[in-house]
Every structure is written in C-alpha cells, then in structure tokens.
Amino acid sequence: DVKVTQSSRYLVKRTGEKVFLECVQDMDHENMFWYRQDPGLGLRLIYFSYDVKMKEKGDIPEGYSVSREKKERFSLILESASTNQTSMYLCASSGLGTGHSGANVLTFGAGSRLTVL
Amino acid sequence: GENVEQHPSTLSVQEGDSAVIKCTYSDSASNYFPWYKQELGKRPQLIIDIRSNVGEKKDQRIAVTLNKTAKHFSLHITETQPEDSAVYFCAASNPGGYQKVTFGIGTKLQVIP
C-alpha cells in the first residue's frame, strides 16, 4: 500500500518558535507538495518540489520554507511560528507528468494539526 | 496563476437524490481535473478525474463532465447514500512539468437518511 507519512499528527508551539514538519513517501514519486487546509479556504498550496533540492513557491509561501535533501523526504519549516499559522498541514506526492499511469494523482498524508499559541 | 472556484460550499440532499457540485477554472492551459473526497478526520482521496480531451467520465454512481469552452466542470453523484457525506474538492492542474494542482474551497455534502 502506498504511503505518505507525516511525522507529527498534533503539535503545539509557541509564537516565535521554529517548527519542522516532516513528510516521507515510499512511492519513489518525483513531486511533493505542502498544503494547508483551513475551513472555508480549501487546500492552499504552500510549496512544492519536483526533484531533489528543487522547490517552487505555491500560492501562500510567506512565512514558510522547505527542504528536499532526499527524494523521499520533504520538510516544511516555519522559521518563526505565528498564531495565523495555526492550521492543518497536508503533505502530498505524485508521480511524473502526463502520459504516465497515475500521474498527477496526489496521495496525501494524514495531516499535521499545528496550534501556535 | 490558476484560480478554481467551487460552489456550493454546503449541500444537503435526501438519501437517494442526486447531488451536483460545480467548478470553474481560469487557466485555459489546465488539462487535468480531479475530484477528491475527504471524510471527516481523514485525508483527501481521489474519487474521479478527467482530462481535457474527454467530455464526460463515469464510475458507478459518480460522473464528471467538462466544458473546456466555458472552463467549467461538474461532479454528479446519483442515488446518494449516507456514506457519500464528506467534503468534496475539485481541482485543476496545468500541463507543466511541475504538476501544480490548484484546489477549490470544497463542498460539504450532507446526505440525510
């Protein structure tokens, strides 16, 4: 069974703390994504990566950074957490582009619910 | 960038009735349109998708239609059942190598037994 694993299901942090959210996939997928999910706002893309050490900004990258040192691992970093970053964070991965079976299909992790106090 | 609008945001139907969720997209280059279902407390999962060279696709009780000219696509669920209750997200993806997927805000569907 394909898997995207997020290391923490629930985190509580204080304003100003540095936060690391880890995501690991075992499907040898090229693409990995970080979304945040907020009621009434849907799934908003923060950053994505299409290859090791490559990253692209999504729609709401401010206040976040990412790291992809290995193909299977994609980390989301909040350099200085703020209360408006309280949210559910979803990691996802997908295979190569069009023409490949299953391409574009996102496999999501279970999510990491972050509360910033 | 791509913008996906989805409506309604909430939808209640009686068990056995049909449900329709509509989405529009802005980028005419988008060529892939998936629908994800997220049950309460669970992760989103793909339920059906359609590519821009196809106008309609069916899978048992669910179907998706695409109108490229109007840049809108819809999800149709027939003979709804309580287990269809969930949040449904439409999305659009461009053909670029990065496979960026942009989601709508979601529709919370409640099927009343």
PDB file of C-alpha atoms in Angstrom:
ATOM      1  CA  ASP A   1       0.000   0.000   0.000  1.00  0.00           C
ATOM      2  CA  VAL A   2       1.391   3.376  -0.983  1.00  0.00           C
ATOM      3  CA  LYS A   3       2.178   5.652   1.851  1.00  0.00           C
ATOM      4  CA  VAL A   4       2.780   9.266   2.653  1.00  0.00           C
ATOM      5  CA  THR A   5       3.732   9.609   6.273  1.00  0.00           C
ATOM      6  CA  GLN A   6       3.746  12.814   8.254  1.00  0.00           C
ATOM      7  CA  SER A   7       5.826  12.588  11.370  1.00  0.00           C
ATOM      8  CA  SER A   8       3.558  14.541  13.716  1.00  0.00           C
ATOM      9  CA  ARG A   9      -0.230  14.418  13.899  1.00  0.00           C
ATOM     10  CA  TYR A  10      -0.575  17.138  16.510  1.00  0.00           C
ATOM     11  CA  LEU A  11       1.827  19.870  17.521  1.00  0.00           C
ATOM     12  CA  VAL A  12       1.501  22.786  19.898  1.00  0.00           C
ATOM     13  CA  LYS A  13       4.116  25.501  19.605  1.00  0.00           C
ATOM     14  CA  ARG A  14       4.623  28.987  20.913  1.00  0.00           C
ATOM     15  CA  THR A  15       4.843  32.162  18.871  1.00  0.00           C
ATOM     16  CA  GLY A  16       8.358  32.669  17.561  1.00  0.00           C
ATOM     17  CA  GLU A  17       9.385  29.028  17.755  1.00  0.00           C
ATOM     18  CA  LYS A  18      10.922  27.258  14.774  1.00  0.00           C
ATOM     19  CA  VAL A  19       8.751  24.403  13.578  1.00  0.00           C
ATOM     20  CA  PHE A  20       9.670  21.454  11.389  1.00  0.00           C
ATOM     21  CA  LEU A  21       7.027  19.330   9.696  1.00  0.00           C
ATOM     22  CA  GLU A  22       8.379  16.186   8.118  1.00  0.00           C
ATOM     23  CA  CYS A  23       6.898  14.156   5.289  1.00  0.00           C
ATOM     24  CA  VAL A  24       8.160  10.881   3.846  1.00  0.00           C
ATOM     25  CA  GLN A  25       6.798   8.958   0.854  1.00  0.00           C
ATOM     26  CA  ASP A  26       7.687   5.448  -0.194  1.00  0.00           C
ATOM     27  CA  MET A  27       6.399   5.559  -3.771  1.00  0.00           C
ATOM     28  CA  ASP A  28       9.523   6.955  -5.442  1.00  0.00           C
ATOM     29  CA  HIS A  29       7.449   9.962  -6.501  1.00  0.00           C
ATOM     30  CA  GLU A  30       9.156  12.926  -8.091  1.00  0.00           C
ATOM     31  CA  ASN A  31       6.691  15.574  -6.950  1.00  0.00           C
ATOM     32  CA  MET A  32       5.934  16.518  -3.381  1.00  0.00           C
ATOM     33  CA  PHE A  33       3.651  19.214  -2.043  1.00  0.00           C
ATOM     34  CA  TRP A  34       2.731  21.021   1.137  1.00  0.00           C
ATOM     35  CA  TYR A  35      -0.801  22.335   1.522  1.00  0.00           C
ATOM     36  CA  ARG A  36      -2.548  23.975   4.405  1.00  0.00           C
ATOM     37  CA  GLN A  37      -6.219  23.366   4.999  1.00  0.00           C
ATOM     38  CA  ASP A  38      -8.430  25.936   6.683  1.00  0.00           C
ATOM     39  CA  PRO A  39     -12.239  25.933   6.954  1.00  0.00           C
ATOM     40  CA  GLY A  40     -13.801  27.861   4.100  1.00  0.00           C
ATOM     41  CA  LEU A  41     -10.477  28.246   2.301  1.00  0.00           C
ATOM     42  CA  GLY A  42      -9.960  24.746   0.975  1.00  0.00           C
ATOM     43  CA  LEU A  43      -6.497  23.412   0.280  1.00  0.00           C
ATOM     44  CA  ARG A  44      -3.931  26.090  -0.428  1.00  0.00           C
ATOM     45  CA  LEU A  45      -0.533  25.243  -1.841  1.00  0.00           C
ATOM     46  CA  ILE A  46       2.430  26.479   0.174  1.00  0.00           C
ATOM     47  CA  TYR A  47       5.397  24.966  -1.666  1.00  0.00           C
ATOM     48  CA  PHE A  48       6.098  22.092  -3.973  1.00  0.00           C
ATOM     49  CA  SER A  49       9.140  20.238  -5.181  1.00  0.00           C
ATOM     50  CA  TYR A  50       9.624  18.364  -8.428  1.00  0.00           C
ATOM     51  CA  ASP A  51      13.073  16.977  -7.732  1.00  0.00           C
ATOM     52  CA  VAL A  52      15.675  16.678  -5.026  1.00  0.00           C
ATOM     53  CA  LYS A  53      16.917  20.089  -3.916  1.00  0.00           C
ATOM     54  CA  MET A  54      14.370  21.791  -6.191  1.00  0.00           C
ATOM     55  CA  LYS A  55      11.482  23.834  -4.864  1.00  0.00           C
ATOM     56  CA  GLU A  56       8.822  26.164  -6.169  1.00  0.00           C
ATOM     57  CA  LYS A  57       6.630  28.608  -4.343  1.00  0.00           C
ATOM     58  CA  GLY A  58       2.960  27.867  -4.237  1.00  0.00           C
ATOM     59  CA  ASP A  59       0.175  30.335  -3.601  1.00  0.00           C
ATOM     60  CA  ILE A  60       0.932  31.181   0.036  1.00  0.00           C
ATOM     61  CA  PRO A  61       4.684  30.739   0.662  1.00  0.00           C
ATOM     62  CA  GLU A  62       5.139  33.690   3.018  1.00  0.00           C
ATOM     63  CA  GLY A  63       6.420  32.633   6.409  1.00  0.00           C
ATOM     64  CA  TYR A  64       7.414  29.158   5.225  1.00  0.00           C
ATOM     65  CA  SER A  65      10.403  27.447   3.717  1.00  0.00           C
ATOM     66  CA  VAL A  66      11.021  23.885   2.575  1.00  0.00           C
ATOM     67  CA  SER A  67      13.809  21.405   2.227  1.00  0.00           C
ATOM     68  CA  ARG A  68      14.164  18.381  -0.010  1.00  0.00           C
ATOM     69  CA  GLU A  69      17.545  16.762   0.500  1.00  0.00           C
ATOM     70  CA  LYS A  70      16.351  13.280  -0.427  1.00  0.00           C
ATOM     71  CA  LYS A  71      13.747  12.193  -2.938  1.00  0.00           C
ATOM     72  CA  GLU A  72      11.504  10.587  -0.361  1.00  0.00           C
ATOM     73  CA  ARG A  73      11.545  13.395   2.210  1.00  0.00           C
ATOM     74  CA  PHE A  74      10.044  16.885   2.031  1.00  0.00           C
ATOM     75  CA  SER A  75      10.152  19.144   5.053  1.00  0.00           C
ATOM     76  CA  LEU A  76       8.150  22.270   5.780  1.00  0.00           C
ATOM     77  CA  ILE A  77       9.801  24.831   8.029  1.00  0.00           C
ATOM     78  CA  LEU A  78       8.196  27.682   9.897  1.00  0.00           C
ATOM     79  CA  GLU A  79      11.139  29.877  10.814  1.00  0.00           C
ATOM     80  CA  SER A  80       9.211  31.862  13.415  1.00  0.00           C
ATOM     81  CA  ALA A  81       5.760  30.497  14.056  1.00  0.00           C
ATOM     82  CA  SER A  82       2.867  32.917  14.347  1.00  0.00           C
ATOM     83  CA  THR A  83      -0.705  32.406  15.503  1.00  0.00           C
ATOM     84  CA  ASN A  84      -2.035  32.813  11.952  1.00  0.00           C
ATOM     85  CA  GLN A  85      -0.121  29.684  11.011  1.00  0.00           C
ATOM     86  CA  THR A  86      -2.368  27.594  13.215  1.00  0.00           C
ATOM     87  CA  SER A  87      -3.786  25.153  10.710  1.00  0.00           C
ATOM     88  CA  MET A  88      -3.915  21.623   9.337  1.00  0.00           C
ATOM     89  CA  TYR A  89      -0.912  20.916   7.122  1.00  0.00           C
ATOM     90  CA  LEU A  90      -1.167  18.241   4.471  1.00  0.00           C
ATOM     91  CA  CYS A  91       1.732  16.734   2.593  1.00  0.00           C
ATOM     92  CA  ALA A  92       1.147  15.016  -0.750  1.00  0.00           C
ATOM     93  CA  SER A  93       3.151  13.372  -3.501  1.00  0.00           C
ATOM     94  CA  SER A  94       2.601  12.457  -7.129  1.00  0.00           C
ATOM     95  CA  GLY A  95       4.441  10.701  -9.909  1.00  0.00           C
ATOM     96  CA  LEU A  96       5.778  12.042 -13.175  1.00  0.00           C
ATOM     97  CA  GLY A  97       3.736  14.174 -15.559  1.00  0.00           C
ATOM     98  CA  THR A  98       1.142  13.381 -18.163  1.00  0.00           C
ATOM     99  CA  GLY A  99       1.432  10.201 -20.082  1.00  0.00           C
ATOM    100  CA  HIS A 100       2.231   8.066 -17.089  1.00  0.00           C
ATOM    101  CA  SER A 101      -0.366   5.947 -15.363  1.00  0.00           C
ATOM    102  CA  GLY A 102      -1.390   7.590 -12.130  1.00  0.00           C
ATOM    103  CA  ALA A 103       0.413  10.776 -12.972  1.00  0.00           C
ATOM    104  CA  ASN A 104      -0.998  13.896 -11.390  1.00  0.00           C
ATOM    105  CA  VAL A 105      -2.791  11.836  -8.763  1.00  0.00           C
ATOM    106  CA  LEU A 106      -1.991  13.194  -5.339  1.00  0.00           C
ATOM    107  CA  THR A 107      -1.521  10.820  -2.446  1.00  0.00           C
ATOM    108  CA  PHE A 108      -1.963  12.688   0.817  1.00  0.00           C
ATOM    109  CA  GLY A 109      -0.564  12.140   4.252  1.00  0.00           C
ATOM    110  CA  ALA A 110      -2.809  12.068   7.298  1.00  0.00           C
ATOM    111  CA  GLY A 111      -2.078  15.684   8.127  1.00  0.00           C
ATOM    112  CA  SER A 112      -0.335  17.577  10.907  1.00  0.00           C
ATOM    113  CA  ARG A 113      -2.502  19.836  13.025  1.00  0.00           C
ATOM    114  CA  LEU A 114      -0.399  22.711  14.275  1.00  0.00           C
ATOM    115  CA  THR A 115      -1.531  25.054  17.007  1.00  0.00           C
ATOM    116  CA  VAL A 116       0.551  28.161  17.653  1.00  0.00           C
ATOM    117  CA  LEU A 117      -0.096  29.825  20.988  1.00  0.00           C
TER     118      LEU A 117
ATOM    119  CA  GLY B   1      -1.835  31.528 -11.822  1.00  0.00           C
ATOM    120  CA  GLU B   2      -4.773  29.168 -11.855  1.00  0.00           C
ATOM    121  CA  ASN B   3      -7.901  30.033  -9.873  1.00  0.00           C
ATOM    122  CA  VAL B   4     -10.559  27.422  -9.167  1.00  0.00           C
ATOM    123  CA  GLU B   5     -13.975  28.464  -7.912  1.00  0.00           C
ATOM    124  CA  GLN B   6     -16.316  25.874  -6.433  1.00  0.00           C
ATOM    125  CA  HIS B   7     -19.955  26.025  -5.399  1.00  0.00           C
ATOM    126  CA  PRO B   8     -21.980  25.439  -3.413  1.00  0.00           C
ATOM    127  CA  SER B   9     -19.922  25.444  -0.236  1.00  0.00           C
ATOM    128  CA  THR B  10     -22.514  23.293   1.517  1.00  0.00           C
ATOM    129  CA  LEU B  11     -25.109  20.943   0.109  1.00  0.00           C
ATOM    130  CA  SER B  12     -27.773  18.857   1.816  1.00  0.00           C
ATOM    131  CA  VAL B  13     -29.704  16.190  -0.047  1.00  0.00           C
ATOM    132  CA  GLN B  14     -32.064  13.416   0.883  1.00  0.00           C
ATOM    133  CA  GLU B  15     -30.764   9.901   0.586  1.00  0.00           C
ATOM    134  CA  GLY B  16     -31.425   8.636  -2.925  1.00  0.00           C
ATOM    135  CA  ASP B  17     -31.432  12.084  -4.510  1.00  0.00           C
ATOM    136  CA  SER B  18     -28.700  13.404  -6.797  1.00  0.00           C
ATOM    137  CA  ALA B  19     -26.028  15.925  -5.875  1.00  0.00           C
ATOM    138  CA  VAL B  20     -24.211  18.264  -8.235  1.00  0.00           C
ATOM    139  CA  ILE B  21     -21.112  20.299  -7.462  1.00  0.00           C
ATOM    140  CA  LYS B  22     -19.804  22.839  -9.946  1.00  0.00           C
ATOM    141  CA  CYS B  23     -16.365  24.318 -10.505  1.00  0.00           C
ATOM    142  CA  THR B  24     -14.836  26.842 -12.851  1.00  0.00           C
ATOM    143  CA  TYR B  25     -11.179  27.395 -13.639  1.00  0.00           C
ATOM    144  CA  SER B  26      -9.314  30.338 -15.079  1.00  0.00           C
ATOM    145  CA  ASP B  27      -6.263  28.964 -16.882  1.00  0.00           C
ATOM    146  CA  SER B  28      -7.173  27.656 -20.325  1.00  0.00           C
ATOM    147  CA  ALA B  29      -3.929  25.660 -20.314  1.00  0.00           C
ATOM    148  CA  SER B  30      -5.155  23.424 -17.480  1.00  0.00           C
ATOM    149  CA  ASN B  31      -5.735  19.926 -18.771  1.00  0.00           C
ATOM    150  CA  TYR B  32      -6.422  17.696 -15.799  1.00  0.00           C
ATOM    151  CA  PHE B  33      -9.349  17.969 -13.387  1.00  0.00           C
ATOM    152  CA  PRO B  34      -9.501  15.645 -10.385  1.00  0.00           C
ATOM    153  CA  TRP B  35     -12.071  15.390  -7.637  1.00  0.00           C
ATOM    154  CA  TYR B  36     -11.080  14.465  -4.104  1.00  0.00           C
ATOM    155  CA  LYS B  37     -13.287  13.294  -1.266  1.00  0.00           C
ATOM    156  CA  GLN B  38     -12.354  13.956   2.330  1.00  0.00           C
ATOM    157  CA  GLU B  39     -14.311  12.146   5.003  1.00  0.00           C
ATOM    158  CA  LEU B  40     -14.327  13.588   8.477  1.00  0.00           C
ATOM    159  CA  GLY B  41     -10.925  13.239  10.104  1.00  0.00           C
ATOM    160  CA  LYS B  42      -9.387  11.555   7.092  1.00  0.00           C
ATOM    161  CA  ARG B  43      -7.086  12.525   4.277  1.00  0.00           C
ATOM    162  CA  PRO B  44      -8.394  13.595   0.841  1.00  0.00           C
ATOM    163  CA  GLN B  45      -8.581  10.781  -1.660  1.00  0.00           C
ATOM    164  CA  LEU B  46      -9.084  10.846  -5.392  1.00  0.00           C
ATOM    165  CA  ILE B  47     -12.508   9.620  -6.449  1.00  0.00           C
ATOM    166  CA  ILE B  48     -12.575  10.504 -10.131  1.00  0.00           C
ATOM    167  CA  ASP B  49     -10.660  12.597 -12.614  1.00  0.00           C
ATOM    168  CA  ILE B  50     -10.992  13.799 -16.176  1.00  0.00           C
ATOM    169  CA  ARG B  51      -8.541  15.026 -18.741  1.00  0.00           C
ATOM    170  CA  SER B  52      -9.218  17.811 -21.192  1.00  0.00           C
ATOM    171  CA  ASN B  53      -9.573  15.516 -24.182  1.00  0.00           C
ATOM    172  CA  VAL B  54     -12.653  13.901 -22.626  1.00  0.00           C
ATOM    173  CA  GLY B  55     -16.070  15.488 -22.064  1.00  0.00           C
ATOM    174  CA  GLU B  56     -17.537  13.068 -19.562  1.00  0.00           C
ATOM    175  CA  LYS B  57     -16.434  10.191 -17.383  1.00  0.00           C
ATOM    176  CA  LYS B  58     -18.474   7.859 -15.212  1.00  0.00           C
ATOM    177  CA  ASP B  59     -17.645   5.477 -12.402  1.00  0.00           C
ATOM    178  CA  GLN B  60     -20.689   3.741 -10.959  1.00  0.00           C
ATOM    179  CA  ARG B  61     -22.725   6.440  -9.176  1.00  0.00           C
ATOM    180  CA  ILE B  62     -20.352   9.301  -9.820  1.00  0.00           C
ATOM    181  CA  ALA B  63     -19.696  11.187 -13.027  1.00  0.00           C
ATOM    182  CA  VAL B  64     -17.730  14.227 -14.037  1.00  0.00           C
ATOM    183  CA  THR B  65     -18.406  16.489 -17.001  1.00  0.00           C
ATOM    184  CA  LEU B  66     -16.059  19.034 -18.533  1.00  0.00           C
ATOM    185  CA  ASN B  67     -16.821  22.006 -20.741  1.00  0.00           C
ATOM    186  CA  LYS B  68     -13.498  23.355 -21.953  1.00  0.00           C
ATOM    187  CA  THR B  69     -15.019  26.247 -23.833  1.00  0.00           C
ATOM    188  CA  ALA B  70     -16.776  27.541 -20.748  1.00  0.00           C
ATOM    189  CA  LYS B  71     -13.946  26.398 -18.447  1.00  0.00           C
ATOM    190  CA  HIS B  72     -16.183  24.609 -16.043  1.00  0.00           C
ATOM    191  CA  PHE B  73     -16.556  21.065 -14.795  1.00  0.00           C
ATOM    192  CA  SER B  74     -19.024  19.350 -12.518  1.00  0.00           C
ATOM    193  CA  LEU B  75     -19.340  16.328 -10.256  1.00  0.00           C
ATOM    194  CA  HIS B  76     -22.584  14.395 -10.281  1.00  0.00           C
ATOM    195  CA  ILE B  77     -23.466  11.850  -7.634  1.00  0.00           C
ATOM    196  CA  THR B  78     -26.609   9.817  -8.210  1.00  0.00           C
ATOM    197  CA  GLU B  79     -28.585   7.758  -5.702  1.00  0.00           C
ATOM    198  CA  THR B  80     -26.756   9.362  -2.822  1.00  0.00           C
ATOM    199  CA  GLN B  81     -26.077   7.329   0.313  1.00  0.00           C
ATOM    200  CA  PRO B  82     -25.126   8.406   3.842  1.00  0.00           C
ATOM    201  CA  GLU B  83     -21.541   7.313   3.217  1.00  0.00           C
ATOM    202  CA  ASP B  84     -21.321   9.951   0.492  1.00  0.00           C
ATOM    203  CA  SER B  85     -21.369  12.576   3.242  1.00  0.00           C
ATOM    204  CA  ALA B  86     -17.968  14.277   3.088  1.00  0.00           C
ATOM    205  CA  VAL B  87     -16.164  17.337   1.788  1.00  0.00           C
ATOM    206  CA  TYR B  88     -15.531  17.246  -1.942  1.00  0.00           C
ATOM    207  CA  PHE B  89     -12.757  19.232  -3.581  1.00  0.00           C
ATOM    208  CA  CYS B  90     -12.413  19.962  -7.253  1.00  0.00           C
ATOM    209  CA  ALA B  91      -9.016  20.833  -8.650  1.00  0.00           C
ATOM    210  CA  ALA B  92      -7.228  21.823 -11.828  1.00  0.00           C
ATOM    211  CA  SER B  93      -3.732  21.041 -12.941  1.00  0.00           C
ATOM    212  CA  ASN B  94      -1.648  22.626 -15.650  1.00  0.00           C
ATOM    213  CA  PRO B  95       0.329  20.580 -18.148  1.00  0.00           C
ATOM    214  CA  GLY B  96       3.656  21.919 -16.948  1.00  0.00           C
ATOM    215  CA  GLY B  97       6.228  19.500 -15.691  1.00  0.00           C
ATOM    216  CA  TYR B  98       5.717  20.615 -12.131  1.00  0.00           C
ATOM    217  CA  GLN B  99       2.182  19.224 -11.907  1.00  0.00           C
ATOM    218  CA  LYS B 100       0.916  22.011  -9.712  1.00  0.00           C
ATOM    219  CA  VAL B 101      -2.621  21.232  -8.541  1.00  0.00           C
ATOM    220  CA  THR B 102      -4.931  24.079  -7.514  1.00  0.00           C
ATOM    221  CA  PHE B 103      -7.980  23.231  -5.410  1.00  0.00           C
ATOM    222  CA  GLY B 104     -11.388  24.792  -4.952  1.00  0.00           C
ATOM    223  CA  ILE B 105     -12.609  25.676  -1.467  1.00  0.00           C
ATOM    224  CA  GLY B 106     -14.540  22.451  -1.063  1.00  0.00           C
ATOM    225  CA  THR B 107     -18.208  21.462  -0.791  1.00  0.00           C
ATOM    226  CA  LYS B 108     -19.527  19.881   2.371  1.00  0.00           C
ATOM    227  CA  LEU B 109     -22.127  17.351   1.296  1.00  0.00           C
ATOM    228  CA  GLN B 110     -24.589  16.028   3.809  1.00  0.00           C
ATOM    229  CA  VAL B 111     -26.818  13.124   2.828  1.00  0.00           C
ATOM    230  CA  ILE B 112     -29.836  12.930   5.081  1.00  0.00           C
ATOM    231  CA  PRO B 113     -31.111   9.397   5.679  1.00  0.00           C
TER     232      PRO B 113
END
